[in-house]
Coordinates of C-alpha atoms and ligand atoms in Angstrom, one line a residue:
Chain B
X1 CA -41.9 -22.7 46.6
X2 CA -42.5 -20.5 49.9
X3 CA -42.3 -20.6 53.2
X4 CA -44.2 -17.6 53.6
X5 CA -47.4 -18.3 55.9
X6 CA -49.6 -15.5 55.4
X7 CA -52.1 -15.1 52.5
X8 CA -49.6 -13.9 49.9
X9 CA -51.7 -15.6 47.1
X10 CA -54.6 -12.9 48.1
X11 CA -53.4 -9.6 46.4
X12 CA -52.2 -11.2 42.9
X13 CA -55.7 -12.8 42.9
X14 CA -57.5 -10.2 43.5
X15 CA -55.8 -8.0 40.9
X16 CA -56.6 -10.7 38.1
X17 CA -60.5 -10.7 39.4
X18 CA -60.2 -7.1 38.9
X19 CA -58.7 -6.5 35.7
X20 CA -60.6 -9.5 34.5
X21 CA -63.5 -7.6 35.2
X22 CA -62.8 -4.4 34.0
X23 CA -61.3 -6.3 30.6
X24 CA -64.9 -8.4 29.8
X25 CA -67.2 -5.2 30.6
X26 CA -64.9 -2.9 28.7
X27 CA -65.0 -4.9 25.8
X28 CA -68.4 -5.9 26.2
X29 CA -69.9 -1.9 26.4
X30 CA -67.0 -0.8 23.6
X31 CA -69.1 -3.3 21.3
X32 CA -72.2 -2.3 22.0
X33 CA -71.8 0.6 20.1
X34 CA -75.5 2.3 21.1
X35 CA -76.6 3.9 24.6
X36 CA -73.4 6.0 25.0
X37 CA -75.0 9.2 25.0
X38 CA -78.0 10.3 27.7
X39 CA -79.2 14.0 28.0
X40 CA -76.1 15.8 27.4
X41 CA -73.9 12.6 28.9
X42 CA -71.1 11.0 27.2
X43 CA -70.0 7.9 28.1
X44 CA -66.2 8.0 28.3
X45 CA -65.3 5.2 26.9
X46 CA -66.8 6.5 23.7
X47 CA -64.9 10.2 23.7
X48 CA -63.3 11.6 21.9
X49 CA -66.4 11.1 19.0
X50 CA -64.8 10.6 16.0
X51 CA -67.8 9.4 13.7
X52 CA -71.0 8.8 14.4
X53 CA -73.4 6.3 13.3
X54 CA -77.3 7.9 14.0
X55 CA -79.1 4.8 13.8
X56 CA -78.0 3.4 16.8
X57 CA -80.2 3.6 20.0
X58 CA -78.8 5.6 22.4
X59 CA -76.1 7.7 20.0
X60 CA -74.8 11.1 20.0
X61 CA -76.6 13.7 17.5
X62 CA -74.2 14.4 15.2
X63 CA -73.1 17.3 16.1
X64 CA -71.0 16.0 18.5
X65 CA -68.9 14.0 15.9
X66 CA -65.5 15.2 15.2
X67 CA -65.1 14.3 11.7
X68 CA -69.1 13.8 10.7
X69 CA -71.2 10.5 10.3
X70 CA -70.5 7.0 10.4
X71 CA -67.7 6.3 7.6
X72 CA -68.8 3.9 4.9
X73 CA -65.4 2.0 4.4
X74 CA -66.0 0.5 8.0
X75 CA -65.9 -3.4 7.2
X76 CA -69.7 -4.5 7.9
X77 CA -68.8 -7.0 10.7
X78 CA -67.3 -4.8 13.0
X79 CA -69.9 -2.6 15.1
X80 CA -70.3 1.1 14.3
X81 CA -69.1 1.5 17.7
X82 CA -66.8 4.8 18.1
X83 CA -65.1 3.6 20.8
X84 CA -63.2 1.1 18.7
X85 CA -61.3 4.1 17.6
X86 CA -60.0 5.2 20.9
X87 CA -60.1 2.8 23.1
X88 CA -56.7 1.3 22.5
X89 CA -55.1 4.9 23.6
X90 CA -56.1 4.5 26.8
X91 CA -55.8 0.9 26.7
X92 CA -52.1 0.7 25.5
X93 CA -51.2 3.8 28.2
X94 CA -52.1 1.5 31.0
X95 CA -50.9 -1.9 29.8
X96 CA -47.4 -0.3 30.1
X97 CA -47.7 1.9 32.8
X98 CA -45.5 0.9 35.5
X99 CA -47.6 -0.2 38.3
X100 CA -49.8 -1.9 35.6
X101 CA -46.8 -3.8 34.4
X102 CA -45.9 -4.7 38.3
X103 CA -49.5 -5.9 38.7
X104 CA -49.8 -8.0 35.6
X105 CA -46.5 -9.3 36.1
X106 CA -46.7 -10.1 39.3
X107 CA -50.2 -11.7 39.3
X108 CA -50.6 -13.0 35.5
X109 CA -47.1 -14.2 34.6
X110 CA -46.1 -14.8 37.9
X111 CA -42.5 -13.0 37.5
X112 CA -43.1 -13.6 41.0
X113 CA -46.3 -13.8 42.3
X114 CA -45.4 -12.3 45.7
X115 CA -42.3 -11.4 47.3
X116 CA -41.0 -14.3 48.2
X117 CA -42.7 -16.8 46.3
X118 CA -40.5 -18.8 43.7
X119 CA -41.6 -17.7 40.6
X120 CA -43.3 -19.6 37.9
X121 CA -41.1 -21.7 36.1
X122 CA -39.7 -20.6 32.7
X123 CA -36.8 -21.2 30.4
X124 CA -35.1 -18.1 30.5
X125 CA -35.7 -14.9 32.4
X126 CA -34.9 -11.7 30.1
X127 CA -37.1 -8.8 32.0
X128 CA -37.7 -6.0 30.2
X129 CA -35.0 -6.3 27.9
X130 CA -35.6 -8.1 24.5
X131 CA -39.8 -8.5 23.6
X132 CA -40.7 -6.4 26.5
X133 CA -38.2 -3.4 25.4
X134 CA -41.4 -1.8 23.8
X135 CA -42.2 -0.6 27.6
X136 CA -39.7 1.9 27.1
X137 CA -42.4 3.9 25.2
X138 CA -44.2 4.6 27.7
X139 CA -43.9 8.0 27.8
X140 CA -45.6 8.3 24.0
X141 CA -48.9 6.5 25.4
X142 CA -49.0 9.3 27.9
X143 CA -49.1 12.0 25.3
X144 CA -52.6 11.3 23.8
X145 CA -53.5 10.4 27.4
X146 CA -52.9 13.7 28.5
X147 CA -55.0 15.1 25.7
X148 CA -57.8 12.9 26.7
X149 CA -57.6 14.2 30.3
X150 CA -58.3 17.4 29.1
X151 CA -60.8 16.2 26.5
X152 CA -63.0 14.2 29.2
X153 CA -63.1 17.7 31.4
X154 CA -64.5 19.4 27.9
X155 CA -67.2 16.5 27.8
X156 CA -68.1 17.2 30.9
X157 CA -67.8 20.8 31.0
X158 CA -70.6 19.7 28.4
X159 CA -72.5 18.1 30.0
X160 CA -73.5 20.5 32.4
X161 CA -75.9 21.9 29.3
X162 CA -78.3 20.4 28.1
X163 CA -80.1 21.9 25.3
X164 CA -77.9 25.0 26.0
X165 CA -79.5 25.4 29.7
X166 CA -77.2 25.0 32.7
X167 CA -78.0 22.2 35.5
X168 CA -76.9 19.6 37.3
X169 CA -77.2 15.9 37.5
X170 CA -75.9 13.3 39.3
X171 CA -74.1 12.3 35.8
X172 CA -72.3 15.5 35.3
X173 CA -70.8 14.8 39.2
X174 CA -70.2 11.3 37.8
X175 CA -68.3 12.9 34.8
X176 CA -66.2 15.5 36.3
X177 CA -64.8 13.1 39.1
X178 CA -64.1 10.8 36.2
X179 CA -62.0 13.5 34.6
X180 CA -60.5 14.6 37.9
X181 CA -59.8 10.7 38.8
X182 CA -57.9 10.3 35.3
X183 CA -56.3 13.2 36.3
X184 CA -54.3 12.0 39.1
X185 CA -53.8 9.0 37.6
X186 CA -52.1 10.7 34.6
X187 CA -50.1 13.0 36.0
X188 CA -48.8 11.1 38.6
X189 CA -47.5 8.9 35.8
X190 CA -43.8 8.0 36.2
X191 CA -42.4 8.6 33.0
X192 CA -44.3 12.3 33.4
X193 CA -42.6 12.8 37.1
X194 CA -39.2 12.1 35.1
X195 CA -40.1 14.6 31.9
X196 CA -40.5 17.2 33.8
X197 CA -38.7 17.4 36.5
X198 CA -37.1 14.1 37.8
X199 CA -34.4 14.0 34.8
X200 CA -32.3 17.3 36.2
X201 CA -29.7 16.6 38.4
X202 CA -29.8 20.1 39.4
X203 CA -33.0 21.8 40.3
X204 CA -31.2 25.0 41.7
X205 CA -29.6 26.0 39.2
X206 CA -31.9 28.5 37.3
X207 CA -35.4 29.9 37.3
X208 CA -36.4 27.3 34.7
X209 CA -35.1 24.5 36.6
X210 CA -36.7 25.7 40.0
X211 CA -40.0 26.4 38.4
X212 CA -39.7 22.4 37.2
X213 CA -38.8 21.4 40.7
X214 CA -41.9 23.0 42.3
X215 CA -44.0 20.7 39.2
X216 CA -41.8 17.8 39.9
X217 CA -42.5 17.4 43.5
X218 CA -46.5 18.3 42.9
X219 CA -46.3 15.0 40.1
X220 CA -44.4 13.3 43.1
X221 CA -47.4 13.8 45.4
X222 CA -49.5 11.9 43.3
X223 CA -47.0 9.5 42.3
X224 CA -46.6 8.4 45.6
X225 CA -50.2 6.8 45.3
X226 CA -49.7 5.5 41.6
X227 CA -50.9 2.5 42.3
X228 CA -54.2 4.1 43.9
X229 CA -55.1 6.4 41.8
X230 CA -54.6 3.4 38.9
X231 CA -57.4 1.6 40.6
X232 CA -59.8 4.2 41.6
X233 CA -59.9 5.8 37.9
X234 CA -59.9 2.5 36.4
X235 CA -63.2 1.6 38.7
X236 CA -64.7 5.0 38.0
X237 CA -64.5 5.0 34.4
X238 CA -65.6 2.0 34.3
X239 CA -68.8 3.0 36.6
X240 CA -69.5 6.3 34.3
X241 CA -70.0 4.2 31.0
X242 CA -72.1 1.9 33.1
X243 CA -74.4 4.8 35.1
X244 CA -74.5 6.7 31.3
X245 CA -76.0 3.2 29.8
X246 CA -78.2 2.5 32.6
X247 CA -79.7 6.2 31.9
X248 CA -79.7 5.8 28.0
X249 CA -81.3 2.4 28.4
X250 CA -84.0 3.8 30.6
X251 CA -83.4 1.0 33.5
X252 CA -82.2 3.9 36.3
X253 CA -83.3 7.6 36.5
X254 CA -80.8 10.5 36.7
X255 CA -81.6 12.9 39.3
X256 CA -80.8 16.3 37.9
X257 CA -81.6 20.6 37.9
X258 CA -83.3 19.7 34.3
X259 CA -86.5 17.9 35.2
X260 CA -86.1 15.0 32.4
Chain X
X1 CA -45.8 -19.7 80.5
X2 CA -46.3 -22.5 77.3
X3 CA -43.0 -22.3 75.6
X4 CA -42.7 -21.6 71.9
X5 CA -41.7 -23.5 68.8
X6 CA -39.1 -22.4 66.6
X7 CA -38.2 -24.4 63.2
X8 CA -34.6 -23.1 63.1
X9 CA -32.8 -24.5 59.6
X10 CA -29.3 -25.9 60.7
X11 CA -26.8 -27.2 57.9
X12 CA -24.3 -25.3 56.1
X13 CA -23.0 -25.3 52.3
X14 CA -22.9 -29.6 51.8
X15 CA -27.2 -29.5 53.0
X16 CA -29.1 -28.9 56.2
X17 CA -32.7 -29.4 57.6
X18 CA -35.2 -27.7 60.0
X19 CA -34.7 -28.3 63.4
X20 CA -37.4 -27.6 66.1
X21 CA -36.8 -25.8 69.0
X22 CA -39.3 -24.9 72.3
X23 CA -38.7 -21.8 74.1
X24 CA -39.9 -19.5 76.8
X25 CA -40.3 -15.5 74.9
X26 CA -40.5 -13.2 77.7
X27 CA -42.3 -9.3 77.2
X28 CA -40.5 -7.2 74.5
X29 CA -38.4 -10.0 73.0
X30 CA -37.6 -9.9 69.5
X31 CA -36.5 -12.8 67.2
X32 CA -32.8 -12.1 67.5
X33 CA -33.1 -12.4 71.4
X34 CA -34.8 -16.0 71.0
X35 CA -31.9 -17.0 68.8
X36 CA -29.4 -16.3 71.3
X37 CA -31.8 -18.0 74.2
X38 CA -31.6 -21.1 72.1
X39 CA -27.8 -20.5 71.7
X40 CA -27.0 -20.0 75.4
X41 CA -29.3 -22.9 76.5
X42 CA -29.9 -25.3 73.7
X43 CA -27.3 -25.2 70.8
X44 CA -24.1 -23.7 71.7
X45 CA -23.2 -24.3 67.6
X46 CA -26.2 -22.1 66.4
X47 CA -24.7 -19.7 64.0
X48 CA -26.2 -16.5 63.4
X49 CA -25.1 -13.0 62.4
X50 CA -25.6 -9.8 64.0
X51 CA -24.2 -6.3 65.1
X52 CA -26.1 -3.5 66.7
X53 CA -29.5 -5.0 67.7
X54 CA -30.7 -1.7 66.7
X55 CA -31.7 -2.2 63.3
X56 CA -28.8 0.2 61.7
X57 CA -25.6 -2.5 60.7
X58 CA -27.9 -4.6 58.9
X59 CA -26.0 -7.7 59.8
X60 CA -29.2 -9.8 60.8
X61 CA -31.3 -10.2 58.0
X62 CA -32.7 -13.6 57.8
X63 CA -35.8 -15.2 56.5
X64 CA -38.5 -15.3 59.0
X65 CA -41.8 -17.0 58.1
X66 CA -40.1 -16.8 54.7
X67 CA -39.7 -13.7 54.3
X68 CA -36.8 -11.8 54.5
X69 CA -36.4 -9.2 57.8
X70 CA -33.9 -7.7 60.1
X71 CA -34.4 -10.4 63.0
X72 CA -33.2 -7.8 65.5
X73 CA -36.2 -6.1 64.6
X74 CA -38.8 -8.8 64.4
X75 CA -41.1 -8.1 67.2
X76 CA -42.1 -11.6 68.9
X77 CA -45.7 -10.2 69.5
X78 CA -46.6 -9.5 66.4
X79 CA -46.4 -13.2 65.8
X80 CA -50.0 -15.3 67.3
X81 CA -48.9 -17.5 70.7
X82 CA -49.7 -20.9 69.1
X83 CA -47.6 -20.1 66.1
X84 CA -44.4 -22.0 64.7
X85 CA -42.0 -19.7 64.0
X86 CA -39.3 -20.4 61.1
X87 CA -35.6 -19.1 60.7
X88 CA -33.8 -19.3 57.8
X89 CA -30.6 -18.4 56.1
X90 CA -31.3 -15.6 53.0
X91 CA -31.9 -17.5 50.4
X92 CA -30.2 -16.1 47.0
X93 CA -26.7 -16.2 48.9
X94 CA -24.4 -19.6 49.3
X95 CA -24.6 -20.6 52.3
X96 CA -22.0 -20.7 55.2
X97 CA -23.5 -21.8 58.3
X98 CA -26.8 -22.3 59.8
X99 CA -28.6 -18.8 59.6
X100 CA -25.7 -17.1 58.3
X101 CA -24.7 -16.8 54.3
X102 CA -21.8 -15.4 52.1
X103 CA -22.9 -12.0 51.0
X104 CA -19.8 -11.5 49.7
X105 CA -20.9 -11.1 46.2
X106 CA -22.7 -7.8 46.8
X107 CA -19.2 -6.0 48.2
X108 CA -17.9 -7.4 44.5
X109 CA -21.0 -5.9 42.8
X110 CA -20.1 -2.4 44.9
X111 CA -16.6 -2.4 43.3
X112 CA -17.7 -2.5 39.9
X113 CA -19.2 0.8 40.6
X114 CA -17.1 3.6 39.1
X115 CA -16.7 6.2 42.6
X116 CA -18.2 9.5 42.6
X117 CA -15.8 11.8 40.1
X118 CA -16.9 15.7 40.9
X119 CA -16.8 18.3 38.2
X120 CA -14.2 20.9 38.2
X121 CA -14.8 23.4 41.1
X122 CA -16.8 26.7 40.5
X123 CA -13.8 30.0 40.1
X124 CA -13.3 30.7 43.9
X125 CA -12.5 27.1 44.5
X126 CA -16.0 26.2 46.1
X127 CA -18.2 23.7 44.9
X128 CA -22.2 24.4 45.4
X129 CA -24.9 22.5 45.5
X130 CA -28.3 23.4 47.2
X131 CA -30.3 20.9 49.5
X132 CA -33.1 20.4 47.3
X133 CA -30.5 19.1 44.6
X134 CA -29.5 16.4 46.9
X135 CA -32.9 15.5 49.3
X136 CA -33.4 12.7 46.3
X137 CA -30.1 11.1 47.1
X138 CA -30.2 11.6 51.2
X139 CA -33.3 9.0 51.1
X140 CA -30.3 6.5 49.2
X141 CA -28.0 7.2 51.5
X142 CA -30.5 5.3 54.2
X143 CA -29.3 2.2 53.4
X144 CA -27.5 -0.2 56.2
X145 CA -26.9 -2.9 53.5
X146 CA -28.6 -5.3 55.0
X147 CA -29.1 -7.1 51.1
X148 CA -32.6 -8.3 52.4
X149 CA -33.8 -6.2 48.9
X150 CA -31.0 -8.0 47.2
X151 CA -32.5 -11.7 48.6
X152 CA -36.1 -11.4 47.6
X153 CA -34.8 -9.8 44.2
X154 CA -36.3 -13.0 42.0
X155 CA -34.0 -11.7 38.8
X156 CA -31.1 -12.9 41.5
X157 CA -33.5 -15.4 43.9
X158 CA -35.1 -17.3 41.4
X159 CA -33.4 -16.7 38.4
X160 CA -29.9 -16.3 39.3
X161 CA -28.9 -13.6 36.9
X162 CA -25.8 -12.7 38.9
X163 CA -23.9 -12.1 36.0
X164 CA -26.8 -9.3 34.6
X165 CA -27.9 -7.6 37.2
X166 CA -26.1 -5.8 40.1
X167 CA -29.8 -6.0 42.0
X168 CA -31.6 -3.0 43.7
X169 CA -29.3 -2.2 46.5
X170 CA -26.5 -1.2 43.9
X171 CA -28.9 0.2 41.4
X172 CA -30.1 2.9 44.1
X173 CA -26.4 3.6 44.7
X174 CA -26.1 4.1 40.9
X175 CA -29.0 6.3 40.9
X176 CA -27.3 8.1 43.4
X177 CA -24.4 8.9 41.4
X178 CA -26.2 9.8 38.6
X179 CA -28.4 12.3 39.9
X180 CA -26.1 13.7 42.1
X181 CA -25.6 17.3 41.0
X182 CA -21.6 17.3 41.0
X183 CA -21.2 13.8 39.6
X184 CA -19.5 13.7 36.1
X185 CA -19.4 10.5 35.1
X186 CA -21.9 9.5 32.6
X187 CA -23.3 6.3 34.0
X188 CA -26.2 5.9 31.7
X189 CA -24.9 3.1 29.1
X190 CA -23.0 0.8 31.8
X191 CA -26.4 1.5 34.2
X192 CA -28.5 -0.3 31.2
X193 CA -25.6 -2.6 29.8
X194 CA -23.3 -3.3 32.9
X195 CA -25.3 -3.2 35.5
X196 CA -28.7 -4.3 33.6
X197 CA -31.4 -2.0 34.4
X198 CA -33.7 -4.0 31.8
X199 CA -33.9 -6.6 33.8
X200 CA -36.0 -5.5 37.0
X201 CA -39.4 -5.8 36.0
X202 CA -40.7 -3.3 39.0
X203 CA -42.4 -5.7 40.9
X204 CA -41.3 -3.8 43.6
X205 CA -40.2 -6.5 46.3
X206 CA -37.1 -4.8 47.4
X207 CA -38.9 -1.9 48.2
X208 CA -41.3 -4.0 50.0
X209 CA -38.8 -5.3 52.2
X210 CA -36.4 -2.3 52.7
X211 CA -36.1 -2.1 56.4
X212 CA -35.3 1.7 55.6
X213 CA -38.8 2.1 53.6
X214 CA -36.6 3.3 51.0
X215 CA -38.6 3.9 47.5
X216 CA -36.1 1.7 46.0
X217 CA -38.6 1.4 42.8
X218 CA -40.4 4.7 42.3
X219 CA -37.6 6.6 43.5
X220 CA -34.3 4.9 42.3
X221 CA -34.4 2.2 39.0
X222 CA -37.7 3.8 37.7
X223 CA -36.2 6.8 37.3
X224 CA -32.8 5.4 36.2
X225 CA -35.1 3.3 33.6
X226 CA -36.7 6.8 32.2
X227 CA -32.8 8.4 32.0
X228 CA -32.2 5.0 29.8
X229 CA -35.5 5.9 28.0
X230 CA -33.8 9.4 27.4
X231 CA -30.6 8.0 26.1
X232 CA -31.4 5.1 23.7
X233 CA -35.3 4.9 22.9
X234 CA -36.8 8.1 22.7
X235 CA -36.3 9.3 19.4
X236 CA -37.7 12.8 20.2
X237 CA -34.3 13.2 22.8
X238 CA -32.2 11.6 20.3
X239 CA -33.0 14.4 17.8
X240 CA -32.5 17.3 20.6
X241 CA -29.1 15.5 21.4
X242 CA -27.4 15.1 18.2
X243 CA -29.8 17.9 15.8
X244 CA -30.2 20.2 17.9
X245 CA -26.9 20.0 20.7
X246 CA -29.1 20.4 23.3
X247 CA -28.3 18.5 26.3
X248 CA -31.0 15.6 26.6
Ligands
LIG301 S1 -38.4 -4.1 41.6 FE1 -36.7 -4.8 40.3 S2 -34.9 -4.7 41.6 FE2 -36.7 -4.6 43.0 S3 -37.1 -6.7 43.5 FE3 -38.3 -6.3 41.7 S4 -37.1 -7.0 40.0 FE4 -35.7 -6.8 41.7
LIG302 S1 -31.8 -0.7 50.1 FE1 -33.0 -1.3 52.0 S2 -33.2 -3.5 51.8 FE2 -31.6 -2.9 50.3 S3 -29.7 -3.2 51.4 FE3 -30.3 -1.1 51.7 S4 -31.5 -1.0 53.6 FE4 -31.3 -3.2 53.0
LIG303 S1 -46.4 5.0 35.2 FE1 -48.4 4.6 35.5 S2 -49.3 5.9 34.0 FE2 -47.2 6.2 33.6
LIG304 S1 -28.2 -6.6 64.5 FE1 -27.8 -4.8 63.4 S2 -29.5 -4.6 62.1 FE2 -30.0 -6.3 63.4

């Protein structure tokens, strides 16, 4: 299969470790559906609020729901968990974002594994053409995910107030390098490097175009390190829900300005 | 000095089989220099290809350790002492003799490529183009076709789409063309049907390779993918096209 001697196996393992990980806790802590909400924290895998259901230990007030209290169609044996609204936003922007798809291809389908390294037998290779054409909408996962970018900043904009009196806690630094992380992630995406900039073949030409250069080689910047930015916000998103539950659940303290 | 072992593959298109070699590798040697030690004192019949020694004619590509590299620039210190070292043709191309195969098929692939066709010139005769319009092409233009991106390509290496895909040296030369700011031609439809953009999943090997560090990926069929995007799957660009004549 290879005659490769070094540890080429390493890298594709590691990835499924990781996103197996991340893939059991997320779904675990979207089911939970209670202890999103600490002081003026928001977990982020529960924002945007849509409804919320009071009962549960650890919720929201209501205030912060978007559309009011915890519908009454919802089929009784799904949790009232609000992140089951959202969730797949996020979710369905990084399954086809490009160095996602290299990753998962790579290390779960093994289309190859490494460079290299026959890959796994199958009966025909098609790419992306034919079932995996609906990669090619990339680009209209990353318009909600921009809008949730911007929405997690508001949360923790928020979050610096707690019952309307500024402070700071270790949870609102937790929340606003989880916005910022996103953030680079984001809009270092490719399909956003070729939207506004990369799909001009003349970036002279007028103010307009030069103006979308300048953008298109900031984007660039960060798409350089795609692939890093992918992992670090993944990890840190990840680690907010979990320091936001810890706090709600009372098993760790938060250090903060308020004195609770 | 304890001389080295090298598992050289010898053979050509009707089969072949490793053969070992033991060598001495003096200071600063690289792998090419060990080939032609072996050549000048051990097998007078060891074929190999090569050019510049300089890493810039990209006639030397083998695989080493199995993976594909330019063996003129194959350091022998960054391999351990006690290690076997193995040489072996590229692997996706027919074979024609010991390390060297037919790359033939890429020059074929190069052809199919419609040539740069320049718009008309500007009124006084001049054409124009800034160097920030063409930086994105300069890092294309890098290339010394040494096809080691084309080898480890697994839609040609392992799958042997040769008829689909044109493979990621020609699809940076594509990309190229199409962003080039005087280039006419729209390349677009053969880039996804001719030449078969949809069928690099971006696993980014070539780039990984790429003696040049050319962002063959990110910088070339990623962005070719997002101009096929533009053309047939964005429904949002088909309605500025054709509804509202913009160009999209
Ligand atoms: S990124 Fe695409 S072109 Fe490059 S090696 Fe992978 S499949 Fe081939
Ligand atoms: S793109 Fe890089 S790897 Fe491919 S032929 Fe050119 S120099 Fe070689
Ligand atoms: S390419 Fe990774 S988010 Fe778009
Ligand atoms: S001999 Fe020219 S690149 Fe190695």
């Amino acid at each position: 299969m290879t005659h490769r001697k070094d540890a080429w196996w390493i890298a594709p393992f590691l990835t499924v470790l990781g996103f197996g990980a991340f893939i059991v806790y997320t779904t675990w802590a979207a089911l939970q559906g209670e202890h999103y909400w600490y002081g003026s924290y928001l977990s982020p895998f529960y924002s945007p609020l849509l409804f919320i259901d009071s009962s549960a230990a650890g919720a929201a007030p209501l205030e912060h729901a978007w559309f009011g209290s915890w519908p009454t169609w919802w089929p009784a044996m799904l949790p009232s968990s609000p992140a089951l609204f959202i969730l797949m936003f996020p979710g369905v922007f990084r399954f086809t974002c490009y160095y996602y798809r290299k990753a998962y291809y790579r290390s779960f389908v093994g289309t190859p594994p490494a460079c290299a390294v026959g890959a796994l037998p199958r009966k025909s290779y098609l790419g992306e053409t034919a079932l995996l054409l609906f990669q090619n909408f990339h680009r209209y996962a990353l318009y909600p995910a921009i809008a949730f970018v911007f929405i997690l900043y508001y949360d923790a904009v928020l979050a610096f107030f707690h019952d309307g009196r500024f402070g700071i806690g270790v949870g609102t630094v937790i929340l606003l390098t989880n916005a910022t992380l996103l953030g680079c992630y984001t809009f270092g995406c490719h399909s956003f490097r070729h939207l506004v900039g990369g799909r001009l073949n003349c970036f002279s030409c007028d103010k307009q175009t030069q103006l979308r250069y300048g953008t298109w080689k900031r984007v660039s910047c960060l798409n350089e390190r795609h692939m890093m930015w992918a992992w670090i916000s993944l990890f840190w998103v990840g680690f907010s829900d979990l320091y936001v539950r810890l706090c709600s659940m009372g098993i760790i303290h938060d250090f903060n300005t308020w004195g609770f | 000095m304890a001389k080295r072992i090298f598992n050289i593959w010898r053979g050509d298109a009707t089969g072949g089989r490793f053969v070992e070699y033991h060598t001495d590798v003096d200071t600063g040697m690289v792998v090419l220099d060990v080939v032609h030690r072996i050549q000048a004192e051990q097998a007078g019949d060891l074929s190999c290809r090569w050019n510049c020694k300089a890493g810039k004619c990209g006639s030397c590509s083998m695989e080493i350790d199995g993976k594909p590299r330019l063996a003129c620039m194959t350091r022998m210190d960054t391999f351990s002492p006690s290690a076997t070292v193995t040489l072996q043709p590229l692997r996706a191309f027919p074979i024609l003799k010991d390390l060297v195969t037919d790359v033939s098929w890429n020059y074929q692939q190069n052809k199919r490529i419609p040539p740069f066709r320049p718009r008309p010139r500007d009124a006084d005769g001049r054409y124009r183009m800034q160097q920030i319009d063409v930086d994105r092409i300069q890092e294309f233009r890098k290339c010394i076709e040494c096809f080691m991106c084309q080898d480890v390509c697994h839609v040609l290496r392992d799958h042997s789409r040769f008829d689909t895909f044109v493979g990621p040296r020609f699809m940076i030369r594509l990309a190229s063309l199409a962003m080039h700011p005087l280039d006419a031609l729209d390349r677009i439809p053969a880039v996804r049907k001719e030449f078969g953009s949809g069928m690099c999943n971006i696993t980014k090997c070539c780039t990984e390779v790429c003696p040049e560090q050319i962002s063959i990926t990110d910088n070339g069929i990623i962005p070719l993918k997002e101009r096929v995007v533009d053309r047939f799957f964005d429904p949002l660009m088909w309605v500025k096209r054709n509804l509202l004549r913009r160009s999209a």
